[in-house]
mmCIF file with all atom_site columns, C-alpha atoms in Angstrom:
data_model
loop_
_atom_site.group_PDB
_atom_site.id
_atom_site.type_symbol
_atom_site.label_atom_id
_atom_site.label_alt_id
_atom_site.label_comp_id
_atom_site.label_asym_id
_atom_site.label_entity_id
_atom_site.label_seq_id
_atom_site.pdbx_PDB_ins_code
_atom_site.Cartn_x
_atom_site.Cartn_y
_atom_site.Cartn_z
_atom_site.occupancy
_atom_site.B_iso_or_equiv
_atom_site.pdbx_formal_charge
_atom_site.auth_seq_id
_atom_site.auth_comp_id
_atom_site.auth_asym_id
_atom_site.auth_atom_id
_atom_site.pdbx_PDB_model_num
ATOM 1   C CA . ASP N 1 1   ? 125.750 -45.842 119.922 1.00 62.00 ? 1   ASP N CA 1
ATOM 2   C CA . ALA N 1 2   ? 127.893 -43.484 119.509 1.00 79.00 ? 2   ALA N CA 1
ATOM 3   C CA . GLY N 1 3   ? 128.598 -41.950 116.016 1.00 93.00 ? 3   GLY N CA 1
ATOM 4   C CA . VAL N 1 4   ? 131.759 -40.454 114.691 1.00 97.00 ? 4   VAL N CA 1
ATOM 5   C CA . THR N 1 5   ? 132.865 -37.816 117.173 1.00 97.00 ? 5   THR N CA 1
ATOM 6   C CA . GLN N 1 6   ? 135.179 -34.883 116.238 1.00 98.00 ? 6   GLN N CA 1
ATOM 7   C CA . SER N 1 7   ? 137.091 -31.949 118.171 1.00 97.00 ? 7   SER N CA 1
ATOM 8   C CA . PRO N 1 8   ? 137.253 -29.077 118.556 1.00 98.00 ? 8   PRO N CA 1
ATOM 9   C CA . THR N 1 9   ? 133.812 -28.089 117.209 1.00 97.00 ? 9   THR N CA 1
ATOM 10  C CA . HIS N 1 10  ? 135.043 -24.888 116.084 1.00 97.00 ? 10  HIS N CA 1
ATOM 11  C CA . LEU N 1 11  ? 138.301 -22.999 116.384 1.00 97.00 ? 11  LEU N CA 1
ATOM 12  C CA . ILE N 1 12  ? 139.872 -19.660 115.240 1.00 98.00 ? 12  ILE N CA 1
ATOM 13  C CA . LYS N 1 13  ? 143.413 -19.557 114.308 1.00 98.00 ? 13  LYS N CA 1
ATOM 14  C CA . THR N 1 14  ? 145.905 -16.915 113.082 1.00 98.00 ? 14  THR N CA 1
ATOM 15  C CA . ARG N 1 15  ? 148.014 -17.492 109.884 1.00 98.00 ? 15  ARG N CA 1
ATOM 16  C CA . GLY N 1 16  ? 151.181 -19.615 110.665 1.00 98.00 ? 16  GLY N CA 1
ATOM 17  C CA . GLN N 1 17  ? 149.704 -21.388 113.586 1.00 98.00 ? 17  GLN N CA 1
ATOM 18  C CA . HIS N 1 18  ? 149.515 -24.876 113.938 1.00 98.00 ? 18  HIS N CA 1
ATOM 19  C CA . VAL N 1 19  ? 146.138 -26.712 114.370 1.00 98.00 ? 19  VAL N CA 1
ATOM 20  C CA . THR N 1 20  ? 145.237 -30.411 115.481 1.00 98.00 ? 20  THR N CA 1
ATOM 21  C CA . LEU N 1 21  ? 142.037 -31.901 114.736 1.00 98.00 ? 21  LEU N CA 1
ATOM 22  C CA . ARG N 1 22  ? 140.792 -35.157 116.599 1.00 98.00 ? 22  ARG N CA 1
ATOM 23  C CA . CYS N 1 23  ? 138.239 -38.159 115.424 1.00 98.00 ? 23  CYS N CA 1
ATOM 24  C CA . SER N 1 24  ? 137.055 -41.130 117.261 1.00 97.00 ? 24  SER N CA 1
ATOM 25  C CA . PRO N 1 25  ? 135.307 -43.547 114.658 1.00 96.00 ? 25  PRO N CA 1
ATOM 26  C CA . ILE N 1 26  ? 132.421 -45.179 115.281 1.00 95.00 ? 26  ILE N CA 1
ATOM 27  C CA . SER N 1 27  ? 133.171 -48.616 117.639 1.00 93.00 ? 27  SER N CA 1
ATOM 28  C CA . GLY N 1 28  ? 134.463 -51.157 115.868 1.00 91.00 ? 28  GLY N CA 1
ATOM 29  C CA . HIS N 1 29  ? 135.318 -49.174 112.520 1.00 91.00 ? 29  HIS N CA 1
ATOM 30  C CA . LYS N 1 30  ? 138.849 -49.442 111.799 1.00 91.00 ? 30  LYS N CA 1
ATOM 31  C CA . SER N 1 31  ? 139.094 -47.214 108.755 1.00 92.00 ? 31  SER N CA 1
ATOM 32  C CA . VAL N 1 32  ? 139.291 -43.339 109.163 1.00 95.00 ? 32  VAL N CA 1
ATOM 33  C CA . SER N 1 33  ? 139.188 -40.949 106.642 1.00 95.00 ? 33  SER N CA 1
ATOM 34  C CA . TRP N 1 34  ? 139.680 -36.927 106.668 1.00 98.00 ? 34  TRP N CA 1
ATOM 35  C CA . TYR N 1 35  ? 138.002 -34.164 104.244 1.00 98.00 ? 35  TYR N CA 1
ATOM 36  C CA . GLN N 1 36  ? 138.228 -30.904 103.803 1.00 98.00 ? 36  GLN N CA 1
ATOM 37  C CA . GLN N 1 37  ? 134.907 -28.938 102.469 1.00 98.00 ? 37  GLN N CA 1
ATOM 38  C CA . VAL N 1 38  ? 134.940 -25.424 101.771 1.00 96.00 ? 38  VAL N CA 1
ATOM 39  C CA . LEU N 1 39  ? 131.647 -23.551 101.267 1.00 91.00 ? 39  LEU N CA 1
ATOM 40  C CA . GLY N 1 40  ? 129.773 -24.414 97.797  1.00 90.00 ? 40  GLY N CA 1
ATOM 41  C CA . GLN N 1 41  ? 131.739 -27.474 97.126  1.00 93.00 ? 41  GLN N CA 1
ATOM 42  C CA . GLY N 1 42  ? 131.617 -31.101 97.845  1.00 95.00 ? 42  GLY N CA 1
ATOM 43  C CA . PRO N 1 43  ? 134.160 -32.690 100.602 1.00 97.00 ? 43  PRO N CA 1
ATOM 44  C CA . GLN N 1 44  ? 137.814 -33.106 99.382  1.00 97.00 ? 44  GLN N CA 1
ATOM 45  C CA . PHE N 1 45  ? 139.787 -35.995 100.206 1.00 96.00 ? 45  PHE N CA 1
ATOM 46  C CA . ILE N 1 46  ? 142.652 -35.496 102.581 1.00 97.00 ? 46  ILE N CA 1
ATOM 47  C CA . PHE N 1 47  ? 143.876 -38.876 104.172 1.00 94.00 ? 47  PHE N CA 1
ATOM 48  C CA . GLN N 1 48  ? 142.805 -42.319 104.354 1.00 94.00 ? 48  GLN N CA 1
ATOM 49  C CA . TYR N 1 49  ? 143.952 -44.513 107.199 1.00 93.00 ? 49  TYR N CA 1
ATOM 50  C CA . TYR N 1 50  ? 143.213 -48.346 108.054 1.00 91.00 ? 50  TYR N CA 1
ATOM 51  C CA . GLU N 1 51  ? 144.555 -50.469 110.616 1.00 89.00 ? 51  GLU N CA 1
ATOM 52  C CA . LYS N 1 52  ? 146.950 -47.551 111.876 1.00 90.00 ? 52  LYS N CA 1
ATOM 53  C CA . GLU N 1 53  ? 148.546 -47.064 108.308 1.00 92.00 ? 53  GLU N CA 1
ATOM 54  C CA . GLU N 1 54  ? 148.208 -44.545 105.848 1.00 92.00 ? 54  GLU N CA 1
ATOM 55  C CA . ARG N 1 55  ? 146.364 -45.987 102.641 1.00 91.00 ? 55  ARG N CA 1
ATOM 56  C CA . GLY N 1 56  ? 146.096 -42.674 100.434 1.00 91.00 ? 56  GLY N CA 1
ATOM 57  C CA . ARG N 1 57  ? 146.732 -39.162 100.316 1.00 94.00 ? 57  ARG N CA 1
ATOM 58  C CA . GLY N 1 58  ? 144.959 -36.380 98.495  1.00 94.00 ? 58  GLY N CA 1
ATOM 59  C CA . ASN N 1 59  ? 146.202 -33.622 96.882  1.00 95.00 ? 59  ASN N CA 1
ATOM 60  C CA . PHE N 1 60  ? 147.101 -31.733 99.799  1.00 97.00 ? 60  PHE N CA 1
ATOM 61  C CA . PRO N 1 61  ? 150.499 -29.904 100.824 1.00 97.00 ? 61  PRO N CA 1
ATOM 62  C CA . ASP N 1 62  ? 152.965 -31.457 102.970 1.00 97.00 ? 62  ASP N CA 1
ATOM 63  C CA . ARG N 1 63  ? 151.592 -28.911 105.765 1.00 98.00 ? 63  ARG N CA 1
ATOM 64  C CA . PHE N 1 64  ? 148.833 -31.550 105.782 1.00 98.00 ? 64  PHE N CA 1
ATOM 65  C CA . SER N 1 65  ? 149.622 -34.726 107.958 1.00 97.00 ? 65  SER N CA 1
ATOM 66  C CA . ALA N 1 66  ? 147.584 -37.316 109.860 1.00 97.00 ? 66  ALA N CA 1
ATOM 67  C CA . ARG N 1 67  ? 147.822 -40.474 112.083 1.00 96.00 ? 67  ARG N CA 1
ATOM 68  C CA . GLN N 1 68  ? 145.700 -43.089 113.231 1.00 96.00 ? 68  GLN N CA 1
ATOM 69  C CA . PHE N 1 69  ? 146.317 -44.661 117.076 1.00 96.00 ? 69  PHE N CA 1
ATOM 70  C CA . PRO N 1 70  ? 146.003 -48.148 118.026 1.00 95.00 ? 70  PRO N CA 1
ATOM 71  C CA . ASN N 1 71  ? 142.504 -47.173 119.237 1.00 94.00 ? 71  ASN N CA 1
ATOM 72  C CA . TYR N 1 72  ? 141.824 -46.203 115.758 1.00 95.00 ? 72  TYR N CA 1
ATOM 73  C CA . SER N 1 73  ? 141.317 -42.774 116.539 1.00 96.00 ? 73  SER N CA 1
ATOM 74  C CA . SER N 1 74  ? 142.976 -40.213 114.592 1.00 97.00 ? 74  SER N CA 1
ATOM 75  C CA . GLU N 1 75  ? 144.314 -36.763 114.363 1.00 98.00 ? 75  GLU N CA 1
ATOM 76  C CA . LEU N 1 76  ? 144.749 -34.379 111.463 1.00 98.00 ? 76  LEU N CA 1
ATOM 77  C CA . ASN N 1 77  ? 147.617 -31.857 111.752 1.00 98.00 ? 77  ASN N CA 1
ATOM 78  C CA . VAL N 1 78  ? 148.116 -28.627 109.634 1.00 98.00 ? 78  VAL N CA 1
ATOM 79  C CA . ASN N 1 79  ? 151.148 -26.624 109.894 1.00 98.00 ? 79  ASN N CA 1
ATOM 80  C CA . ALA N 1 80  ? 151.797 -23.289 108.837 1.00 98.00 ? 80  ALA N CA 1
ATOM 81  C CA . LEU N 1 81  ? 148.282 -22.329 108.615 1.00 98.00 ? 81  LEU N CA 1
ATOM 82  C CA . LEU N 1 82  ? 147.041 -20.110 105.617 1.00 98.00 ? 82  LEU N CA 1
ATOM 83  C CA . LEU N 1 83  ? 143.749 -18.252 105.156 1.00 97.00 ? 83  LEU N CA 1
ATOM 84  C CA . GLY N 1 84  ? 142.802 -20.479 102.650 1.00 97.00 ? 84  GLY N CA 1
ATOM 85  C CA . ASP N 1 85  ? 142.731 -23.550 104.866 1.00 98.00 ? 85  ASP N CA 1
ATOM 86  C CA . SER N 1 86  ? 139.512 -21.850 106.506 1.00 98.00 ? 86  SER N CA 1
ATOM 87  C CA . ALA N 1 87  ? 137.126 -24.974 105.803 1.00 98.00 ? 87  ALA N CA 1
ATOM 88  C CA . LEU N 1 88  ? 135.082 -27.391 107.495 1.00 98.00 ? 88  LEU N CA 1
ATOM 89  C CA . TYR N 1 89  ? 137.191 -30.445 108.456 1.00 98.00 ? 89  TYR N CA 1
ATOM 90  C CA . LEU N 1 90  ? 135.307 -33.957 108.439 1.00 98.00 ? 90  LEU N CA 1
ATOM 91  C CA . CYS N 1 91  ? 136.420 -37.160 109.805 1.00 98.00 ? 91  CYS N CA 1
ATOM 92  C CA . ALA N 1 92  ? 134.583 -40.132 108.141 1.00 96.00 ? 92  ALA N CA 1
ATOM 93  C CA . SER N 1 93  ? 134.831 -44.124 109.074 1.00 94.00 ? 93  SER N CA 1
ATOM 94  C CA . SER N 1 94  ? 133.900 -47.160 107.991 1.00 90.00 ? 94  SER N CA 1
ATOM 95  C CA . LEU N 1 95  ? 133.835 -51.045 108.703 1.00 85.00 ? 95  LEU N CA 1
ATOM 96  C CA . GLY N 1 96  ? 133.967 -52.813 105.332 1.00 81.00 ? 96  GLY N CA 1
ATOM 97  C CA . THR N 1 97  ? 132.314 -51.158 102.156 1.00 79.00 ? 97  THR N CA 1
ATOM 98  C CA . THR N 1 98  ? 128.513 -50.752 103.613 1.00 78.00 ? 98  THR N CA 1
ATOM 99  C CA . GLY N 1 99  ? 128.955 -47.181 104.068 1.00 84.00 ? 99  GLY N CA 1
ATOM 100 C CA . ILE N 1 100 ? 131.126 -44.253 105.146 1.00 91.00 ? 100 ILE N CA 1
ATOM 101 C CA . TYR N 1 101 ? 129.697 -42.151 108.181 1.00 95.00 ? 101 TYR N CA 1
ATOM 102 C CA . PHE N 1 102 ? 130.989 -38.705 109.173 1.00 97.00 ? 102 PHE N CA 1
ATOM 103 C CA . GLY N 1 103 ? 131.086 -36.883 112.153 1.00 97.00 ? 103 GLY N CA 1
ATOM 104 C CA . GLU N 1 104 ? 129.700 -33.232 112.865 1.00 97.00 ? 104 GLU N CA 1
ATOM 105 C CA . GLY N 1 105 ? 132.843 -31.749 111.635 1.00 98.00 ? 105 GLY N CA 1
ATOM 106 C CA . SER N 1 106 ? 135.696 -29.247 112.753 1.00 98.00 ? 106 SER N CA 1
ATOM 107 C CA . TRP N 1 107 ? 134.974 -25.595 111.577 1.00 98.00 ? 107 TRP N CA 1
ATOM 108 C CA . LEU N 1 108 ? 138.507 -23.962 111.157 1.00 98.00 ? 108 LEU N CA 1
ATOM 109 C CA . THR N 1 109 ? 138.798 -20.188 110.458 1.00 98.00 ? 109 THR N CA 1
ATOM 110 C CA . VAL N 1 110 ? 142.267 -18.613 110.005 1.00 98.00 ? 110 VAL N CA 1
ATOM 111 C CA . VAL N 1 111 ? 142.273 -15.055 110.654 1.00 98.00 ? 111 VAL N CA 1
ATOM 112 C CA . GLN D 2 1   ? 141.650 -37.941 88.061  1.00 71.00 ? 1   GLN D CA 1
ATOM 113 C CA . LYS D 2 2   ? 138.479 -39.479 89.295  1.00 75.00 ? 2   LYS D CA 1
ATOM 114 C CA . GLU D 2 3   ? 135.540 -37.171 88.499  1.00 93.00 ? 3   GLU D CA 1
ATOM 115 C CA . VAL D 2 4   ? 131.864 -36.801 90.043  1.00 96.00 ? 4   VAL D CA 1
ATOM 116 C CA . GLU D 2 5   ? 129.484 -34.326 88.087  1.00 96.00 ? 5   GLU D CA 1
ATOM 117 C CA . GLN D 2 6   ? 126.388 -33.198 89.445  1.00 95.00 ? 6   GLN D CA 1
ATOM 118 C CA . ASN D 2 7   ? 124.249 -30.200 88.294  1.00 88.00 ? 7   ASN D CA 1
ATOM 119 C CA . SER D 2 8   ? 124.352 -27.556 91.009  1.00 83.00 ? 8   SER D CA 1
ATOM 120 C CA . GLY D 2 9   ? 120.810 -26.261 91.092  1.00 86.00 ? 9   GLY D CA 1
ATOM 121 C CA . PRO D 2 10  ? 119.012 -25.053 92.867  1.00 93.00 ? 10  PRO D CA 1
ATOM 122 C CA . LEU D 2 11  ? 116.342 -27.604 92.128  1.00 96.00 ? 11  LEU D CA 1
ATOM 123 C CA . SER D 2 12  ? 112.843 -26.399 93.032  1.00 97.00 ? 12  SER D CA 1
ATOM 124 C CA . VAL D 2 13  ? 109.767 -29.037 93.333  1.00 97.00 ? 13  VAL D CA 1
ATOM 125 C CA . PRO D 2 14  ? 106.731 -28.297 95.011  1.00 97.00 ? 14  PRO D CA 1
ATOM 126 C CA . GLU D 2 15  ? 105.774 -30.179 98.192  1.00 97.00 ? 15  GLU D CA 1
ATOM 127 C CA . GLY D 2 16  ? 104.514 -33.800 97.212  1.00 97.00 ? 16  GLY D CA 1
ATOM 128 C CA . ALA D 2 17  ? 106.369 -34.194 94.122  1.00 97.00 ? 17  ALA D CA 1
ATOM 129 C CA . ILE D 2 18  ? 109.021 -36.281 92.888  1.00 97.00 ? 18  ILE D CA 1
ATOM 130 C CA . ALA D 2 19  ? 112.422 -34.736 92.928  1.00 97.00 ? 19  ALA D CA 1
ATOM 131 C CA . SER D 2 20  ? 115.216 -36.303 90.513  1.00 97.00 ? 20  SER D CA 1
ATOM 132 C CA . LEU D 2 21  ? 118.736 -36.040 91.289  1.00 97.00 ? 21  LEU D CA 1
ATOM 133 C CA . ASN D 2 22  ? 121.534 -36.822 88.770  1.00 96.00 ? 22  ASN D CA 1
ATOM 134 C CA . CYS D 2 23  ? 124.944 -37.825 89.021  1.00 96.00 ? 23  CYS D CA 1
ATOM 135 C CA . THR D 2 24  ? 127.562 -38.937 86.479  1.00 97.00 ? 24  THR D CA 1
ATOM 136 C CA . TYR D 2 25  ? 130.934 -40.592 87.159  1.00 97.00 ? 25  TYR D CA 1
ATOM 137 C CA . SER D 2 26  ? 134.088 -40.933 85.190  1.00 95.00 ? 26  SER D CA 1
ATOM 138 C CA . ASP D 2 27  ? 135.712 -43.987 86.586  1.00 93.00 ? 27  ASP D CA 1
ATOM 139 C CA . ARG D 2 28  ? 134.092 -46.996 84.552  1.00 92.00 ? 28  ARG D CA 1
ATOM 140 C CA . GLY D 2 29  ? 135.744 -49.580 87.157  1.00 91.00 ? 29  GLY D CA 1
ATOM 141 C CA . SER D 2 30  ? 133.766 -47.664 90.075  1.00 92.00 ? 30  SER D CA 1
ATOM 142 C CA . GLN D 2 31  ? 131.877 -50.222 92.081  1.00 92.00 ? 31  GLN D CA 1
ATOM 143 C CA . SER D 2 32  ? 130.292 -48.218 94.865  1.00 93.00 ? 32  SER D CA 1
ATOM 144 C CA . PHE D 2 33  ? 128.068 -45.183 95.238  1.00 96.00 ? 33  PHE D CA 1
ATOM 145 C CA . PHE D 2 34  ? 126.471 -43.203 97.967  1.00 96.00 ? 34  PHE D CA 1
ATOM 146 C CA . TRP D 2 35  ? 124.349 -40.224 98.115  1.00 97.00 ? 35  TRP D CA 1
ATOM 147 C CA . TYR D 2 36  ? 124.693 -37.844 101.171 1.00 98.00 ? 36  TYR D CA 1
ATOM 148 C CA . ARG D 2 37  ? 122.272 -35.297 102.391 1.00 98.00 ? 37  ARG D CA 1
ATOM 149 C CA . GLN D 2 38  ? 123.578 -31.912 103.988 1.00 98.00 ? 38  GLN D CA 1
ATOM 150 C CA . TYR D 2 39  ? 121.717 -29.164 105.952 1.00 97.00 ? 39  TYR D CA 1
ATOM 151 C CA . SER D 2 40  ? 123.370 -25.953 105.537 1.00 95.00 ? 40  SER D CA 1
ATOM 152 C CA . GLY D 2 41  ? 125.971 -25.893 108.576 1.00 94.00 ? 41  GLY D CA 1
ATOM 153 C CA . LYS D 2 42  ? 125.979 -29.335 109.370 1.00 96.00 ? 42  LYS D CA 1
ATOM 154 C CA . SER D 2 43  ? 128.009 -32.685 108.186 1.00 97.00 ? 43  SER D CA 1
ATOM 155 C CA . PRO D 2 44  ? 126.979 -34.863 105.229 1.00 97.00 ? 44  PRO D CA 1
ATOM 156 C CA . GLU D 2 45  ? 124.309 -37.784 106.313 1.00 97.00 ? 45  GLU D CA 1
ATOM 157 C CA . LEU D 2 46  ? 124.378 -41.020 104.588 1.00 95.00 ? 46  LEU D CA 1
ATOM 158 C CA . ILE D 2 47  ? 120.802 -41.876 103.004 1.00 96.00 ? 47  ILE D CA 1
ATOM 159 C CA . MET D 2 48  ? 121.698 -44.228 100.560 1.00 95.00 ? 48  MET D CA 1
ATOM 160 C CA . SER D 2 49  ? 124.135 -46.746 99.158  1.00 95.00 ? 49  SER D CA 1
ATOM 161 C CA . ILE D 2 50  ? 123.855 -48.771 95.858  1.00 96.00 ? 50  ILE D CA 1
ATOM 162 C CA . TYR D 2 51  ? 126.502 -51.288 94.419  1.00 94.00 ? 51  TYR D CA 1
ATOM 163 C CA . SER D 2 52  ? 124.506 -53.093 91.436  1.00 93.00 ? 52  SER D CA 1
ATOM 164 C CA . ASN D 2 53  ? 123.105 -51.620 88.352  1.00 95.00 ? 53  ASN D CA 1
ATOM 165 C CA . GLY D 2 54  ? 119.093 -51.306 89.075  1.00 95.00 ? 54  GLY D CA 1
ATOM 166 C CA . ASP D 2 55  ? 117.044 -49.846 91.730  1.00 96.00 ? 55  ASP D CA 1
ATOM 167 C CA . LYS D 2 56  ? 117.540 -49.499 95.494  1.00 97.00 ? 56  LYS D CA 1
ATOM 168 C CA . GLU D 2 57  ? 114.350 -48.259 97.238  1.00 97.00 ? 57  GLU D CA 1
ATOM 169 C CA . ASP D 2 58  ? 114.588 -47.211 101.193 1.00 96.00 ? 58  ASP D CA 1
ATOM 170 C CA . GLY D 2 59  ? 111.292 -45.240 102.249 1.00 97.00 ? 59  GLY D CA 1
ATOM 171 C CA . ARG D 2 60  ? 110.890 -42.439 100.127 1.00 97.00 ? 60  ARG D CA 1
ATOM 172 C CA . PHE D 2 61  ? 114.053 -42.781 98.447  1.00 98.00 ? 61  PHE D CA 1
ATOM 173 C CA . THR D 2 62  ? 114.861 -44.653 95.530  1.00 98.00 ? 62  THR D CA 1
ATOM 174 C CA . ALA D 2 63  ? 118.741 -44.860 94.231  1.00 97.00 ? 63  ALA D CA 1
ATOM 175 C CA . GLN D 2 64  ? 119.194 -45.865 90.446  1.00 98.00 ? 64  GLN D CA 1
ATOM 176 C CA . LEU D 2 65  ? 122.557 -47.025 89.219  1.00 97.00 ? 65  LEU D CA 1
ATOM 177 C CA . ASN D 2 66  ? 123.453 -47.477 85.347  1.00 97.00 ? 66  ASN D CA 1
ATOM 178 C CA . LYS D 2 67  ? 126.917 -48.699 85.331  1.00 95.00 ? 67  LYS D CA 1
ATOM 179 C CA . ALA D 2 68  ? 126.577 -49.090 81.365  1.00 95.00 ? 68  ALA D CA 1
ATOM 180 C CA . SER D 2 69  ? 126.048 -45.165 81.382  1.00 95.00 ? 69  SER D CA 1
ATOM 181 C CA . GLN D 2 70  ? 128.115 -44.292 84.248  1.00 96.00 ? 70  GLN D CA 1
ATOM 182 C CA . TYR D 2 71  ? 125.226 -42.642 85.909  1.00 96.00 ? 71  TYR D CA 1
ATOM 183 C CA . VAL D 2 72  ? 123.636 -42.531 89.357  1.00 97.00 ? 72  VAL D CA 1
ATOM 184 C CA . SER D 2 73  ? 120.476 -40.816 90.297  1.00 97.00 ? 73  SER D CA 1
ATOM 185 C CA . LEU D 2 74  ? 118.272 -40.421 93.467  1.00 98.00 ? 74  LEU D CA 1
ATOM 186 C CA . LEU D 2 75  ? 114.391 -39.843 93.368  1.00 98.00 ? 75  LEU D CA 1
ATOM 187 C CA . ILE D 2 76  ? 112.769 -38.670 96.430  1.00 98.00 ? 76  ILE D CA 1
ATOM 188 C CA . ARG D 2 77  ? 109.051 -39.132 96.400  1.00 98.00 ? 77  ARG D CA 1
ATOM 189 C CA . ASP D 2 78  ? 106.536 -36.895 98.463  1.00 98.00 ? 78  ASP D CA 1
ATOM 190 C CA . SER D 2 79  ? 108.934 -34.289 98.978  1.00 98.00 ? 79  SER D CA 1
ATOM 191 C CA . GLN D 2 80  ? 108.699 -32.301 101.922 1.00 97.00 ? 80  GLN D CA 1
ATOM 192 C CA . PRO D 2 81  ? 110.019 -29.219 103.016 1.00 96.00 ? 81  PRO D CA 1
ATOM 193 C CA . SER D 2 82  ? 112.563 -30.859 105.284 1.00 97.00 ? 82  SER D CA 1
ATOM 194 C CA . ASP D 2 83  ? 113.945 -32.448 102.290 1.00 98.00 ? 83  ASP D CA 1
ATOM 195 C CA . SER D 2 84  ? 115.283 -29.149 101.415 1.00 97.00 ? 84  SER D CA 1
ATOM 196 C CA . ALA D 2 85  ? 119.122 -29.583 101.537 1.00 97.00 ? 85  ALA D CA 1
ATOM 197 C CA . THR D 2 86  ? 122.303 -29.908 99.156  1.00 97.00 ? 86  THR D CA 1
ATOM 198 C CA . TYR D 2 87  ? 122.101 -33.569 97.965  1.00 98.00 ? 87  TYR D CA 1
ATOM 199 C CA . LEU D 2 88  ? 126.090 -35.029 97.422  1.00 98.00 ? 88  LEU D CA 1
ATOM 200 C CA . CYS D 2 89  ? 126.649 -37.712 95.044  1.00 97.00 ? 89  CYS D CA 1
ATOM 201 C CA . ALA D 2 90  ? 130.032 -39.699 95.854  1.00 96.00 ? 90  ALA D CA 1
ATOM 202 C CA . VAL D 2 91  ? 131.694 -42.976 94.228  1.00 95.00 ? 91  VAL D CA 1
ATOM 203 C CA . GLY D 2 92  ? 133.622 -44.993 96.837  1.00 92.00 ? 92  GLY D CA 1
ATOM 204 C CA . ASP D 2 93  ? 137.159 -46.438 96.816  1.00 89.00 ? 93  ASP D CA 1
ATOM 205 C CA . PHE D 2 94  ? 137.745 -49.234 99.514  1.00 84.00 ? 94  PHE D CA 1
ATOM 206 C CA . THR D 2 95  ? 141.081 -50.360 98.158  1.00 81.00 ? 95  THR D CA 1
ATOM 207 C CA . GLY D 2 96  ? 143.615 -51.402 100.812 1.00 78.00 ? 96  GLY D CA 1
ATOM 208 C CA . GLY D 2 97  ? 140.910 -51.525 103.434 1.00 76.00 ? 97  GLY D CA 1
ATOM 209 C CA . GLY D 2 98  ? 140.614 -47.576 103.446 1.00 78.00 ? 98  GLY D CA 1
ATOM 210 C CA . ASN D 2 99  ? 137.545 -45.453 102.606 1.00 85.00 ? 99  ASN D CA 1
ATOM 211 C CA . LYS D 2 100 ? 137.693 -43.050 100.237 1.00 91.00 ? 100 LYS D CA 1
ATOM 212 C CA . LEU D 2 101 ? 134.998 -40.830 98.665  1.00 94.00 ? 101 LEU D CA 1
ATOM 213 C CA . THR D 2 102 ? 135.231 -38.867 95.751  1.00 96.00 ? 102 THR D CA 1
ATOM 214 C CA . PHE D 2 103 ? 132.268 -36.184 95.585  1.00 97.00 ? 103 PHE D CA 1
ATOM 215 C CA . GLY D 2 104 ? 130.346 -34.101 93.642  1.00 96.00 ? 104 GLY D CA 1
ATOM 216 C CA . THR D 2 105 ? 129.767 -30.447 94.175  1.00 95.00 ? 105 THR D CA 1
ATOM 217 C CA . GLY D 2 106 ? 126.399 -31.297 95.142  1.00 96.00 ? 106 GLY D CA 1
ATOM 218 C CA . THR D 2 107 ? 122.833 -29.925 94.037  1.00 96.00 ? 107 THR D CA 1
ATOM 219 C CA . GLN D 2 108 ? 120.575 -27.888 96.031  1.00 96.00 ? 108 GLN D CA 1
ATOM 220 C CA . LEU D 2 109 ? 117.140 -29.055 96.361  1.00 97.00 ? 109 LEU D CA 1
ATOM 221 C CA . LYS D 2 110 ? 114.363 -26.752 97.397  1.00 97.00 ? 110 LYS D CA 1
ATOM 222 C CA . VAL D 2 111 ? 111.008 -27.963 98.194  1.00 97.00 ? 111 VAL D CA 1
ATOM 223 C CA . GLU D 2 112 ? 108.267 -25.194 98.309  1.00 95.00 ? 112 GLU D CA 1
ATOM 224 C CA . LEU D 2 113 ? 105.150 -25.182 99.748  1.00 90.00 ? 113 LEU D CA 1
#
């Protein structure tokens, strides 16, 4: 069975640009969440979605937005990129409470 | 603000020894706890989950939970060099059907030959 898939795996953007990151959850999983991980830190929660509705948002600016589609895939959008947005962006999916599984992540570098 | 605390390490153990990783959390109402392993340059991999007080064993891994002390630990028996990684402790929140993890900063484990 396929795990959580994310795209793109690596990308380089310029300050001020916009980026869209995509995620497909494990088949049957209806809950998706997004995390940002900078070097030396644990992942920080950005958004969670369940049944296509936003169920929670972390302490991130409004430049960050997300949505979940009818097939439960999701995308994370970041506008007006800053150098500090350079990080590993992780998508995770879950079914119930038995475990939350991460994709390989998208490495974003802002120059 | 919910917090999860871990010693950042590095924790060095010889091959074949038991590695003990510890974690404390601030929210007394937390119910779900997870340990993830993260190799350098890779994403976190779920290795253990625990929900009830006591021990839970899976192969060489044992998770221990003490809700009264708000303490979670992970024991790795017969440590191997391939166990060298950063271990992330996380507290889960499944309110409203969503999934949200609050992570510690991770403990770096080095298993030496």
